[in-house]
Coordinates of N, CA and C and ligand atoms in Angstrom, one line a residue:
X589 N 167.5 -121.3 92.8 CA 166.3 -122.0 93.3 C 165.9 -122.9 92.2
X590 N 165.1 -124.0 92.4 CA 164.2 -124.7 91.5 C 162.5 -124.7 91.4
X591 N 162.7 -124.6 90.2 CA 161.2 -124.0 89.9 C 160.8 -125.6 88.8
X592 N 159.5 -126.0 90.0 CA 159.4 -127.8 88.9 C 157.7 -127.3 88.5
X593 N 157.7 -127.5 87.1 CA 156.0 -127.7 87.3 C 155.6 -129.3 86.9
X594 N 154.6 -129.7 87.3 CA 154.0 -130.7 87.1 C 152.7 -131.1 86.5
X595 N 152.5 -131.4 85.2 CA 151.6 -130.9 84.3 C 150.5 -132.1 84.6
X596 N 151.0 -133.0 85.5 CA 150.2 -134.4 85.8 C 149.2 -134.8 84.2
X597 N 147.8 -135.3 84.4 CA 147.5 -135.5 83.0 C 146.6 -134.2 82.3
X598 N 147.8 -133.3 82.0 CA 147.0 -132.3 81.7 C 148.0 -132.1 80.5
X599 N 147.2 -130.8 79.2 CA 147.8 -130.6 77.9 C 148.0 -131.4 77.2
X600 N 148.2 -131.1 75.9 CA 148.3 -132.5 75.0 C 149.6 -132.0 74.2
X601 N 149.9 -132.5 73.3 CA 151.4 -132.7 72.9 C 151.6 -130.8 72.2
X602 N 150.7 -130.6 71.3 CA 150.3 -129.1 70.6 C 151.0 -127.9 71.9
X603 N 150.0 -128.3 72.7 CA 149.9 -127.4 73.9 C 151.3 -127.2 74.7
X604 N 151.8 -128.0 74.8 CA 152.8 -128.2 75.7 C 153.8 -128.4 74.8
X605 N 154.2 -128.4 73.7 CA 155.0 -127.5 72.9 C 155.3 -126.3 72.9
X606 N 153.5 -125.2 72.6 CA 153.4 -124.2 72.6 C 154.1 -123.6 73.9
X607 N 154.1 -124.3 74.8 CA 154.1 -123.7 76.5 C 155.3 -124.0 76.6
X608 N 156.1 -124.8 75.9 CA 157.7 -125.0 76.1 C 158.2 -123.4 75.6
X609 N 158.0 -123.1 74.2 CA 158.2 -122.2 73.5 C 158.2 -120.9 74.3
X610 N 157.0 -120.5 74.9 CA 156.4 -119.3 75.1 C 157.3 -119.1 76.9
X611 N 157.5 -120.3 77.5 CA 158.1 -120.1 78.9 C 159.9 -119.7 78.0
X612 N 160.5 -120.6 77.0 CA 161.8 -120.0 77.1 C 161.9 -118.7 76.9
X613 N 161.1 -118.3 76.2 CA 161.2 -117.1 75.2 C 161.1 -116.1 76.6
X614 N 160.1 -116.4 77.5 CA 160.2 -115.4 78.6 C 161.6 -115.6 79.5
X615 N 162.1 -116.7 79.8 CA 162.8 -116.8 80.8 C 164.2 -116.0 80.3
X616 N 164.3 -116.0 78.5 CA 165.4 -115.6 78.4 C 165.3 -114.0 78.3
X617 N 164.0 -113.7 77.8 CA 163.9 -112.2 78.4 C 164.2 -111.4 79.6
X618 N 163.5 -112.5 80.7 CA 164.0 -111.8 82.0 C 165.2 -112.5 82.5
X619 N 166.1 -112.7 81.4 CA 167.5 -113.1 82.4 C 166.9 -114.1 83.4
X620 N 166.6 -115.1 83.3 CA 166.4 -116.0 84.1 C 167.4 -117.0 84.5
X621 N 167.9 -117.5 85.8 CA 169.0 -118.0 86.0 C 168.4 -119.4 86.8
X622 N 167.0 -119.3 87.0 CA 167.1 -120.5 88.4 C 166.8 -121.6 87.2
X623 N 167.2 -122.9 88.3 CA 166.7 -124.1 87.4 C 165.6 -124.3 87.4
X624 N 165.0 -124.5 86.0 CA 163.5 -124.6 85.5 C 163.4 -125.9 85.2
X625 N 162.5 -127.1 85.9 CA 162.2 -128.3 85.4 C 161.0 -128.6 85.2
X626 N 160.5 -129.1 83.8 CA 158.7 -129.5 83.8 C 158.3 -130.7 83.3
X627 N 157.5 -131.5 84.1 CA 157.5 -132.6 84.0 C 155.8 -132.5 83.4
X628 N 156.2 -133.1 81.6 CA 154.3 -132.8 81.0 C 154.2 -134.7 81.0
X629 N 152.9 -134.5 80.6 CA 152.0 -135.9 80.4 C 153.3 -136.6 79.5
X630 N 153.4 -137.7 79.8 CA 154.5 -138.6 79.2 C 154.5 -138.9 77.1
X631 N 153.0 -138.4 77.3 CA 152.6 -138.5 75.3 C 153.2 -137.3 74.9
X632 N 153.8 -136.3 75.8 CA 153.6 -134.6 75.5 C 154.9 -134.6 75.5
X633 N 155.7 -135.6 75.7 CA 157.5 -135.4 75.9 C 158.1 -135.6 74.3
X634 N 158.5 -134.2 74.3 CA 159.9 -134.1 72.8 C 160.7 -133.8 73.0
X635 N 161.8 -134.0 72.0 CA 163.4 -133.7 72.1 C 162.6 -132.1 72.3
X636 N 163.5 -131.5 73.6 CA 163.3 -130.3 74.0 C 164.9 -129.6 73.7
X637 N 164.6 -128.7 73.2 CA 166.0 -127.3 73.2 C 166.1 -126.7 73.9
X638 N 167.0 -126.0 74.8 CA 166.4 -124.5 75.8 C 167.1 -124.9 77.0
X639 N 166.9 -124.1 77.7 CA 167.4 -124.5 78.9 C 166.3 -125.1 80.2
X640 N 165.4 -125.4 79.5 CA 164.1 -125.5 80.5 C 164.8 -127.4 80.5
X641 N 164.9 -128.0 81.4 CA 164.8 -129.5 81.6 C 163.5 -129.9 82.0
X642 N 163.4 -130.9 80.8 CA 162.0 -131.9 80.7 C 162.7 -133.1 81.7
X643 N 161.0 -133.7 82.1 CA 161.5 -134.9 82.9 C 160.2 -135.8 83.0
X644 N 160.2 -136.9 83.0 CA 159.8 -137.7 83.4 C 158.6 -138.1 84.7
X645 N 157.1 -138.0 84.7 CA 156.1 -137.5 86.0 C 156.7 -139.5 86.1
X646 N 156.8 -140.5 85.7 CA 156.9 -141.6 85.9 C 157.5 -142.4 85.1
X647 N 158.2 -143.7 85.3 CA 158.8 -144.8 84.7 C 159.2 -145.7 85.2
X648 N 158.9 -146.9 84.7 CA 158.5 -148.5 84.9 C 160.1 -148.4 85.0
X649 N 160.9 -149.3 86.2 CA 162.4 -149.7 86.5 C 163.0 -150.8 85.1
X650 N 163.0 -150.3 84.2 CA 163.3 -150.7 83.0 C 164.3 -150.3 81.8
X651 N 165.0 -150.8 81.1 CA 165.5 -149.9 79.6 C 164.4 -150.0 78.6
X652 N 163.5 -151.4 79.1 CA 162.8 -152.3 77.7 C 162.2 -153.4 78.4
X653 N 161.2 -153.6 77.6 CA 160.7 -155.2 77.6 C 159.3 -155.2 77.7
X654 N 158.8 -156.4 77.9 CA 157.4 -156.9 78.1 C 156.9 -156.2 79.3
X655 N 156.6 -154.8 79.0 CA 155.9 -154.2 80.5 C 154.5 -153.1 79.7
X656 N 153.8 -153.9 79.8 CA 152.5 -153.3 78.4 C 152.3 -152.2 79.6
X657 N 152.0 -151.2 78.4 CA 151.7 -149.7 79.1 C 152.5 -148.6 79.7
X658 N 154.0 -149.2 80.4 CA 154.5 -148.8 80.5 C 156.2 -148.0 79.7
X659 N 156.9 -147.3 80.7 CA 157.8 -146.6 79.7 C 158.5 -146.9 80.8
X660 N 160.0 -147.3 79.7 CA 161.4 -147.3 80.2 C 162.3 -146.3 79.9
X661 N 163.4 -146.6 80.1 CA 164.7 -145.8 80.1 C 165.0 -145.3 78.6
X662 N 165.2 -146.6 77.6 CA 165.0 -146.6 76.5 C 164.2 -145.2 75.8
X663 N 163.0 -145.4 76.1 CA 161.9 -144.4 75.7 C 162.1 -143.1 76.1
X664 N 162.5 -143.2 77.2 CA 163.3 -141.7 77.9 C 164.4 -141.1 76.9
X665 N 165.3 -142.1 77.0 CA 166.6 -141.4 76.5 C 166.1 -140.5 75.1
X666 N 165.3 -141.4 74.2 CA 165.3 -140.9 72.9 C 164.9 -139.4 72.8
X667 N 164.6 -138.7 73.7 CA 164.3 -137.4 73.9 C 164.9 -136.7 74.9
X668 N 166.1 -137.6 75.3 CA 167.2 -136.4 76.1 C 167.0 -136.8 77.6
X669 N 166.0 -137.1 77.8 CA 165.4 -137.1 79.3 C 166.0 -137.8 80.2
X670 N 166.5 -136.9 81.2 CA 167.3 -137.2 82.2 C 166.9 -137.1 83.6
X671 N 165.8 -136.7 83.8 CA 165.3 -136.1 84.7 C 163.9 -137.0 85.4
X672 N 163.6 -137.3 86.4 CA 162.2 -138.5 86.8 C 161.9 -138.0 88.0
X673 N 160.4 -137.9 88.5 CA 159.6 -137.8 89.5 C 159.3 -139.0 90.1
X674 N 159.9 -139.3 91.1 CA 159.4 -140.7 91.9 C 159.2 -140.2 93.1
X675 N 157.7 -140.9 93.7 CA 157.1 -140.8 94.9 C 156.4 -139.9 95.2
X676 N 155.7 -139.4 94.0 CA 154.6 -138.4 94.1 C 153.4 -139.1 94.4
X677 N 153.0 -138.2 95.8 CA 151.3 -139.0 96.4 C 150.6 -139.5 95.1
X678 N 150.5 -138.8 94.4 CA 149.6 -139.5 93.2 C 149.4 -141.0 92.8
X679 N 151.0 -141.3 92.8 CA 151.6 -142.5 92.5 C 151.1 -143.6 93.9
X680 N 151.6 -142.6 94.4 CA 151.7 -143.4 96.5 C 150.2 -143.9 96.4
X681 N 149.5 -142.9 95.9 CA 147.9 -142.8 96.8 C 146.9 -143.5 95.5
X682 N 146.8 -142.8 94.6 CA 145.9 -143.5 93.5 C 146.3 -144.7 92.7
X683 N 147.8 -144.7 92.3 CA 148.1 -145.8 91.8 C 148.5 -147.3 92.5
X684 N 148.5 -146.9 93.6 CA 148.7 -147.7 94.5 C 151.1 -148.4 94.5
X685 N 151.5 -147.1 94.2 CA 153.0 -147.5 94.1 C 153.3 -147.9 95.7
X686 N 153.8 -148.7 96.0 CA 154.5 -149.4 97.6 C 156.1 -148.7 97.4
X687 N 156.5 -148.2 98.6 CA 157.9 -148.1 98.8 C 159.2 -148.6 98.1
X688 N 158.5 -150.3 98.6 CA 159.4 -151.2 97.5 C 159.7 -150.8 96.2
X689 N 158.6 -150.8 95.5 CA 158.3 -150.0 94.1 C 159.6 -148.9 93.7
X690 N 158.9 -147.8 94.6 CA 159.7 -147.0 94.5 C 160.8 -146.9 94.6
X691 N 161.3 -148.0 95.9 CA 162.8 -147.7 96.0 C 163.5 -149.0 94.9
X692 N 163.0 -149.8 93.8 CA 163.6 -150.1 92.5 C 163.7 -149.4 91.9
X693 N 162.4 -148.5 91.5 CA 162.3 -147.3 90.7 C 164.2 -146.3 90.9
X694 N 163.8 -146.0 92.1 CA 165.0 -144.7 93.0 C 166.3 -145.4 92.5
X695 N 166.3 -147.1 92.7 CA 167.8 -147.3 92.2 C 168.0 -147.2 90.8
X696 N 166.8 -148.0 89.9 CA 167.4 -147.9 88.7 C 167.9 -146.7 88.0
X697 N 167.0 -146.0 88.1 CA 166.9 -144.8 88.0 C 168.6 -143.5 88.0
X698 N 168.5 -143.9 89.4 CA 170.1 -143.6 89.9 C 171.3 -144.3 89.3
X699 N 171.5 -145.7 88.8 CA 172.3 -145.8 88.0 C 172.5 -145.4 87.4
X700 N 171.1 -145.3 86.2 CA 171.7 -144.0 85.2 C 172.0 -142.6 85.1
X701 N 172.2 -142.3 86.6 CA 172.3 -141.1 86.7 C 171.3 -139.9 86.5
X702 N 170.1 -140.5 86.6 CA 169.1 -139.6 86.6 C 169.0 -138.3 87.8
X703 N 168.7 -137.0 87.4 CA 168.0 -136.3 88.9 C 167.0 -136.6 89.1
X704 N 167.3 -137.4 89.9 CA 165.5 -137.6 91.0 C 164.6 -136.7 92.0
X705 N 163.3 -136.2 91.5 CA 162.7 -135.5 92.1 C 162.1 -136.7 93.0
X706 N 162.7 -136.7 94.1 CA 161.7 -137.6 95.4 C 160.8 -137.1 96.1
X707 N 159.7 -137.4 95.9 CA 158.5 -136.4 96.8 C 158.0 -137.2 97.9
X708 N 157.8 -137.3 99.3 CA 157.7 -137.5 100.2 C 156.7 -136.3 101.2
X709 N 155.2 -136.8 101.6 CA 154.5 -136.5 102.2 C 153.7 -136.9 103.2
X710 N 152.5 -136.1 104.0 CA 151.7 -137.2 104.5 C 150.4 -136.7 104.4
X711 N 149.5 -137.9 104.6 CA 147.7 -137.5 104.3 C 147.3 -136.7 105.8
X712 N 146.4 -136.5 105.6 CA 146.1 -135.5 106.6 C 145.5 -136.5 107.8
X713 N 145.1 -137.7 107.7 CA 145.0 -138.5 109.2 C 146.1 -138.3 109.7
X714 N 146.7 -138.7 109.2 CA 148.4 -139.1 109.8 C 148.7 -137.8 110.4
X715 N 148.6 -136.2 109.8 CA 149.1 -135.3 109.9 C 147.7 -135.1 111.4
X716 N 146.5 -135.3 111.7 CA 145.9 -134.9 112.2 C 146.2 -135.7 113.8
X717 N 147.0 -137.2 113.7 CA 147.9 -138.0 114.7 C 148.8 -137.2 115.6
X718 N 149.2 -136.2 115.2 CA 150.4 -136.0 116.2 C 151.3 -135.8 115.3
X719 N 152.3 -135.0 115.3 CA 154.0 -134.8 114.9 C 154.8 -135.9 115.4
X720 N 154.6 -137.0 116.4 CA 155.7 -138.1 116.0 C 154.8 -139.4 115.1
X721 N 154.1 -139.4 114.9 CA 153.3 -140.6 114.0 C 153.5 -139.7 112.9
X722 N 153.4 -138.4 112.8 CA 153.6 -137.7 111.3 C 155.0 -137.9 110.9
X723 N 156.1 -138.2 111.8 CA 157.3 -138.1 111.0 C 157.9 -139.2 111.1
X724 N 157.1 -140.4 111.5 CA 157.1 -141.7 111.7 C 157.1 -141.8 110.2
X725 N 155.6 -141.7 110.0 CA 155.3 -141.9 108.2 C 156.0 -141.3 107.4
X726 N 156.5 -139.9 107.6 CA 157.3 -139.5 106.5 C 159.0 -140.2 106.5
X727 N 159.3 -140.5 107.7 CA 161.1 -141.2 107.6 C 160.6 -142.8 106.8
X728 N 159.5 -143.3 107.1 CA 159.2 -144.3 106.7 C 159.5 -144.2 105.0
X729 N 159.1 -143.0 104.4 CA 159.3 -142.8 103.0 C 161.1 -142.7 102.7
X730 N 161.8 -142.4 103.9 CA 163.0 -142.3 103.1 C 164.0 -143.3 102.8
X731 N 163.0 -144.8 103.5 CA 163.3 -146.0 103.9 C 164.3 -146.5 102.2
X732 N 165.2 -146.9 102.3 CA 165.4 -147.9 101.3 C 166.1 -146.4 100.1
X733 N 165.9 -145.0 100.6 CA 166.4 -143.9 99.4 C 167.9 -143.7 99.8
X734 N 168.5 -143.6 98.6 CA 170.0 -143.3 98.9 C 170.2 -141.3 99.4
X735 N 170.4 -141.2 100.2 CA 169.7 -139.8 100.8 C 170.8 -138.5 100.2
X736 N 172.0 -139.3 100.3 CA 173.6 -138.6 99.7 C 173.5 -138.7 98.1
X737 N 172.5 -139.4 97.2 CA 172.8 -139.1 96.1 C 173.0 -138.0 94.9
X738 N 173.8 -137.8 94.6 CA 174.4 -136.0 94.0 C 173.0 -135.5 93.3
X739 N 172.6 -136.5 92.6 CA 171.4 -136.0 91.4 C 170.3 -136.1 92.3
X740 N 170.1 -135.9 93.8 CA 169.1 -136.1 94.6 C 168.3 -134.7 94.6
X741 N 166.7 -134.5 94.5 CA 166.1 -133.4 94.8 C 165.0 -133.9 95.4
X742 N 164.7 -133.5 96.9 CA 163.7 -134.4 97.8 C 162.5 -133.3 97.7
X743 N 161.4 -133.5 97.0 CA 160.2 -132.5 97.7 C 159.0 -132.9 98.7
X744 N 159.1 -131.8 99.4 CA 158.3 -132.3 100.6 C 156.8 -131.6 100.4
X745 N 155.8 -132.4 100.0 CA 154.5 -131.9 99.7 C 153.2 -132.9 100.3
X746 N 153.1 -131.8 101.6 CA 151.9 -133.0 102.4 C 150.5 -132.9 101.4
X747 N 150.1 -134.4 101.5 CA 149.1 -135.3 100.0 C 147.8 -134.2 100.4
X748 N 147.6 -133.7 101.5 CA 146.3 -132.7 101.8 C 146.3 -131.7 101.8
X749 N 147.4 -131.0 101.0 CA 147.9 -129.7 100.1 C 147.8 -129.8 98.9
X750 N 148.1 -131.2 98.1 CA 148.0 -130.8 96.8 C 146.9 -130.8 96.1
X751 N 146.4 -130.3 95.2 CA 145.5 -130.0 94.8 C 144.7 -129.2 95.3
X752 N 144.4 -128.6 96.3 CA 143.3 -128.6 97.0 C 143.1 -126.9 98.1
X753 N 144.1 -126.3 97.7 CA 144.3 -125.4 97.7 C 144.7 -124.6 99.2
X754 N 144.8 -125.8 100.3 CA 145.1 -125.4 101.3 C 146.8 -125.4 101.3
X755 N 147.1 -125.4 102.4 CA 148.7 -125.0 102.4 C 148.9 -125.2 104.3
X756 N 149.9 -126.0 104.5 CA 150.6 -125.5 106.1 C 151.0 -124.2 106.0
X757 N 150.4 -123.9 107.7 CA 151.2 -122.4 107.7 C 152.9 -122.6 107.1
X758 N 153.0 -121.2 107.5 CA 154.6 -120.9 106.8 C 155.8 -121.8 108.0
X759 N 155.0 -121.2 109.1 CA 156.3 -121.7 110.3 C 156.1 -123.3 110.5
X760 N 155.1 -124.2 109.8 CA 155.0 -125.6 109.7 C 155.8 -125.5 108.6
X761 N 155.7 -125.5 107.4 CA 156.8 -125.8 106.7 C 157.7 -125.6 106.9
X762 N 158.2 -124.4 107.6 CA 159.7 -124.0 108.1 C 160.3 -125.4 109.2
X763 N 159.4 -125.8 109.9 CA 159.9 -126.6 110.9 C 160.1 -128.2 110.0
X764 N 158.7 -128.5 109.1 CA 159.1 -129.3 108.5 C 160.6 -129.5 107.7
X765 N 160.6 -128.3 106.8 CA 161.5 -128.5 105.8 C 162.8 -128.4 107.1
X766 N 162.9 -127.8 108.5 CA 164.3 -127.8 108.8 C 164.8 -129.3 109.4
X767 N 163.5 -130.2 109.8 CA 163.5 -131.5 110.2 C 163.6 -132.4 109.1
X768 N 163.3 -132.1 107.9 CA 164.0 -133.0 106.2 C 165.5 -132.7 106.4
X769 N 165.8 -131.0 106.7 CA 167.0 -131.5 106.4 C 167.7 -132.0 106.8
X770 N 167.6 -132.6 108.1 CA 168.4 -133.3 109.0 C 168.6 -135.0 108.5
X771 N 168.1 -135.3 107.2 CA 167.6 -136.3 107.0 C 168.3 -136.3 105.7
X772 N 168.4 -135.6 105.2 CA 169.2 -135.3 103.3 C 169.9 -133.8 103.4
X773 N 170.5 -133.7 102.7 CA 171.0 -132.3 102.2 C 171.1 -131.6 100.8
X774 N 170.0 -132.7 100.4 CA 169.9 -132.3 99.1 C 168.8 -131.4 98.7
X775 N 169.0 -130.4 97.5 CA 167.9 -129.3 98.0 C 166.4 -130.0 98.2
X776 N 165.4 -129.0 98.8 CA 164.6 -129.6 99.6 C 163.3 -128.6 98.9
X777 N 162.4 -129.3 97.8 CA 161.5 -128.0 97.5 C 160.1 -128.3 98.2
X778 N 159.1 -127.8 98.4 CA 158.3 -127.5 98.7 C 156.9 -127.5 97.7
X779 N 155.7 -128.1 98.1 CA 154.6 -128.3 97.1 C 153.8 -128.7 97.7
X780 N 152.4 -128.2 97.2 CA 151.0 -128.7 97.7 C 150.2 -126.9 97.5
X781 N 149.7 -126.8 96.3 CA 148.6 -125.7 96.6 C 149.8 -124.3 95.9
X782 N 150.6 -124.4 96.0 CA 151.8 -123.3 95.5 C 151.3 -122.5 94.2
X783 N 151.0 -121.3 94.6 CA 150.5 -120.3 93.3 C 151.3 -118.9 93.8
X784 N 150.9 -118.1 92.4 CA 151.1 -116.7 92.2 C 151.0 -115.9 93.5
X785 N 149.9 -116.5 94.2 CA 149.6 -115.6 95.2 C 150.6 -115.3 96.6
X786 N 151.2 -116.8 96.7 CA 151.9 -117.5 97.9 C 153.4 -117.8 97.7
X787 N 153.6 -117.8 96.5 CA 155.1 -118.4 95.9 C 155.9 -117.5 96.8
X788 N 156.2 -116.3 97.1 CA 157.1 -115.5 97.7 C 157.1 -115.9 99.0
X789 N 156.0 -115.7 99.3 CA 156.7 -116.1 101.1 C 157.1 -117.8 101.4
X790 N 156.5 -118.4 100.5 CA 157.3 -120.2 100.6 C 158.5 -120.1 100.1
X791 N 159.3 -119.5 99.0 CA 160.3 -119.4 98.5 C 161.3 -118.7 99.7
X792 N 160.6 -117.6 100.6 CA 161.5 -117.0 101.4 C 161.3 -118.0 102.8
X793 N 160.8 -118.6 102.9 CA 161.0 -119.6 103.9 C 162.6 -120.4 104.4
X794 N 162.8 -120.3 105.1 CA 164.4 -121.1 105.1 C 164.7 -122.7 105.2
X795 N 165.3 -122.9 104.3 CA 165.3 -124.1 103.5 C 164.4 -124.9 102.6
X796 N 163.6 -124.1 102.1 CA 162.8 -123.9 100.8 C 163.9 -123.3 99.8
X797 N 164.1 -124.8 99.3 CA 165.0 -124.4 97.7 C 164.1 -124.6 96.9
X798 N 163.1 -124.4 96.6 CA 162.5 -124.3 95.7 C 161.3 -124.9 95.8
X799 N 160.7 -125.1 94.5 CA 159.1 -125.4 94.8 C 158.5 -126.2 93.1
X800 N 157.4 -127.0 93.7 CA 157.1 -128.2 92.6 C 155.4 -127.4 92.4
X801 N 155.0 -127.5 91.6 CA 154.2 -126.4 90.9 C 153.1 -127.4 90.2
X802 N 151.8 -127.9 90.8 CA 151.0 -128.8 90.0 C 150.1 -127.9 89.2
X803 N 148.8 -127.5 89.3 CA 147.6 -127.3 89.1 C 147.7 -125.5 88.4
X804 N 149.3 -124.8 89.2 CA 149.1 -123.4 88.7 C 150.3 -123.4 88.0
X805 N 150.4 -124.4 87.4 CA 151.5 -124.2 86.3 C 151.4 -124.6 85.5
X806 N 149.8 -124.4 85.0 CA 149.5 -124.7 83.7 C 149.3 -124.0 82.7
X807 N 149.6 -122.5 83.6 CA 149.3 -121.6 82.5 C 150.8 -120.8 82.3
X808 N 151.2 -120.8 81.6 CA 152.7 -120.6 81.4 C 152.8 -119.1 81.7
X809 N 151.7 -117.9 81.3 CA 152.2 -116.6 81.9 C 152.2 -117.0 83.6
X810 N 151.1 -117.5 84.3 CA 151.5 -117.8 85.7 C 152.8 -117.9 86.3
X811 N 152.9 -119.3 85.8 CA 154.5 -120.3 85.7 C 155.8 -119.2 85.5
X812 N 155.6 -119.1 84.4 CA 157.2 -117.6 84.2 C 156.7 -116.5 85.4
X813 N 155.9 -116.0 85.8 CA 155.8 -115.3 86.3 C 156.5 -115.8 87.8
X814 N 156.4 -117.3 88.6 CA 156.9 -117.5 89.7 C 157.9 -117.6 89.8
X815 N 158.7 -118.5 87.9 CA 160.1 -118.3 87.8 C 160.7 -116.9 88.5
X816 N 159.8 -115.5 87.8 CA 160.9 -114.3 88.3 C 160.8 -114.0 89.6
X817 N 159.7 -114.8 90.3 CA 159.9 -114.0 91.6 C 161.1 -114.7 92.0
X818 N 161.1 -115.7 92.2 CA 162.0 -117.2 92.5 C 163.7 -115.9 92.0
X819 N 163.6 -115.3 90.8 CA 164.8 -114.9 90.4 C 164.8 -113.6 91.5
X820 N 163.4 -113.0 91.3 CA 164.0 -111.6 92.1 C 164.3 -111.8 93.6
X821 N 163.8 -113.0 94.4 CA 164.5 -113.6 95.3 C 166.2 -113.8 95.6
X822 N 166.4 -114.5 94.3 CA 167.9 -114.6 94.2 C 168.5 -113.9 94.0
X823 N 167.7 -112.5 93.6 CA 169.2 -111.2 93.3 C 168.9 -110.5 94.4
X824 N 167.9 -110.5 95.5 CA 168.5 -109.5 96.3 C 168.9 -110.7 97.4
X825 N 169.4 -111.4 97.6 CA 170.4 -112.4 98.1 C 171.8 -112.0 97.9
Ligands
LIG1492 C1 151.9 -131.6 92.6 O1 151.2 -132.2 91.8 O2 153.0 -131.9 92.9 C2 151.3 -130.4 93.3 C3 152.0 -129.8 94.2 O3 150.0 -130.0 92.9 P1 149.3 -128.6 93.2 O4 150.3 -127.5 93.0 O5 148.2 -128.5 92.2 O6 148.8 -128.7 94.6

């Protein structure tokens, strides 16, 4: 399974060192096997060791150049980073990112063979419309994405789940995630609200490969702790 956290603008460089540290040290205690990916504040990214993959919450479709504020490929590589989050509501909804955007982003990105976490959701008007205007707007998001790409990881996290502590029932995500897959086949994780409490039965959901982890994976005993369930899932498999 994949286990992503997403540290958005949270921790500072100290912190998220310390929390790099303290998650391998556990993961290699408990035999941990699933893939671990965390994406911290972009000031917080260092050459990482370990088996945990760092990645990228965002980056300007670039290697370099005149793009004040922003980070390119360049700035990536120097720390290993192989890994990028494109099309998180965040991006969609506060920053105001357009499709277009993203799907430059999706290509460049893909050239270099990045794994792309693609997140694709919807706000809760849309969701409150009906299931065909709801999957209207979500195929709309896969407009322009190469869906077959090897390094492809699609998460599906409706924008009125994250943060905020609500959650679709289990058998809505079940139906969601089985109607993504019809659409990619690349694993398919799950996000919006995902904690300690809930991780097991979204992880045992079918076709929930895994799960993107904002707000409760900040605290790294949490976080390793979801890693093992996520593992004790996979050994009695
Ligand atoms: C996210 O930021 O991708 C996310 C799912 O956040 P949270 O877990 O806090 O809802």
């Amino acid at each position: 399974m994949i286990i992503a956290a997403n540290f958005k603008t949270n921790l500072t460089r100290k912190q998220t060192a310390s929390y790099l540290d303290a998650l391998e040290d556990i993961l290699k205690e408990d035999d941990n096997s699933q893939e671990v990916l965390v994406f911290p504040a972009i000031s917080s990214i260092d050459a990482h060791e370990g088996r945990v993959a760092l990645g990228a919450q965002n980056a300007y479709a670039t290697l370099n150049g005149a793009f004040t504020g922003e980070t390119g490929s360049e700035q990536l590589e120097e720390f290993g980073i192989k890994t990028i989050l494109i099309g998180h509501s965040e991006r969609r909804h506060i920053l105001g990112e357009t499709q277009e955007e993203l799907v430059k982003k999706f290509n460049f990105y893909k050239k270099l063979g990045y794994k792309i976490v693609y997140c694709v959701g919807e706000p809760l008007d849309i969701r409150e419309d009906g299931s065909e205007p709801m999957m209207e707007y979500i195929s709309a998001q896969y407009e322009g994405i190469d869906t077959e790409y090897e390094n492809l990881i699609v998460a599906y996290e409706p924008v009125w789940a994250i943060g905020t502590g609500l959650t679709p029932t289990l058998r809505d995500i079940e139906l969601l995630h089985l109607t993504l897959k019809q659409k990619s086949t690349a694993p398919l994780l799950y996000g919006g609200s995902v904690k300690l409490d809930n991780i097991e039965e979204v992880l045992n959901i079918q076709n929930v490969d895994g799960v993107l982890v904002g707000g409760a994976s900040l605290v790294v005993e949490d976080f390793s702790k979801m890693c093992k369930i996520a593992q004790n899932i996979d050994d009695k498999e």
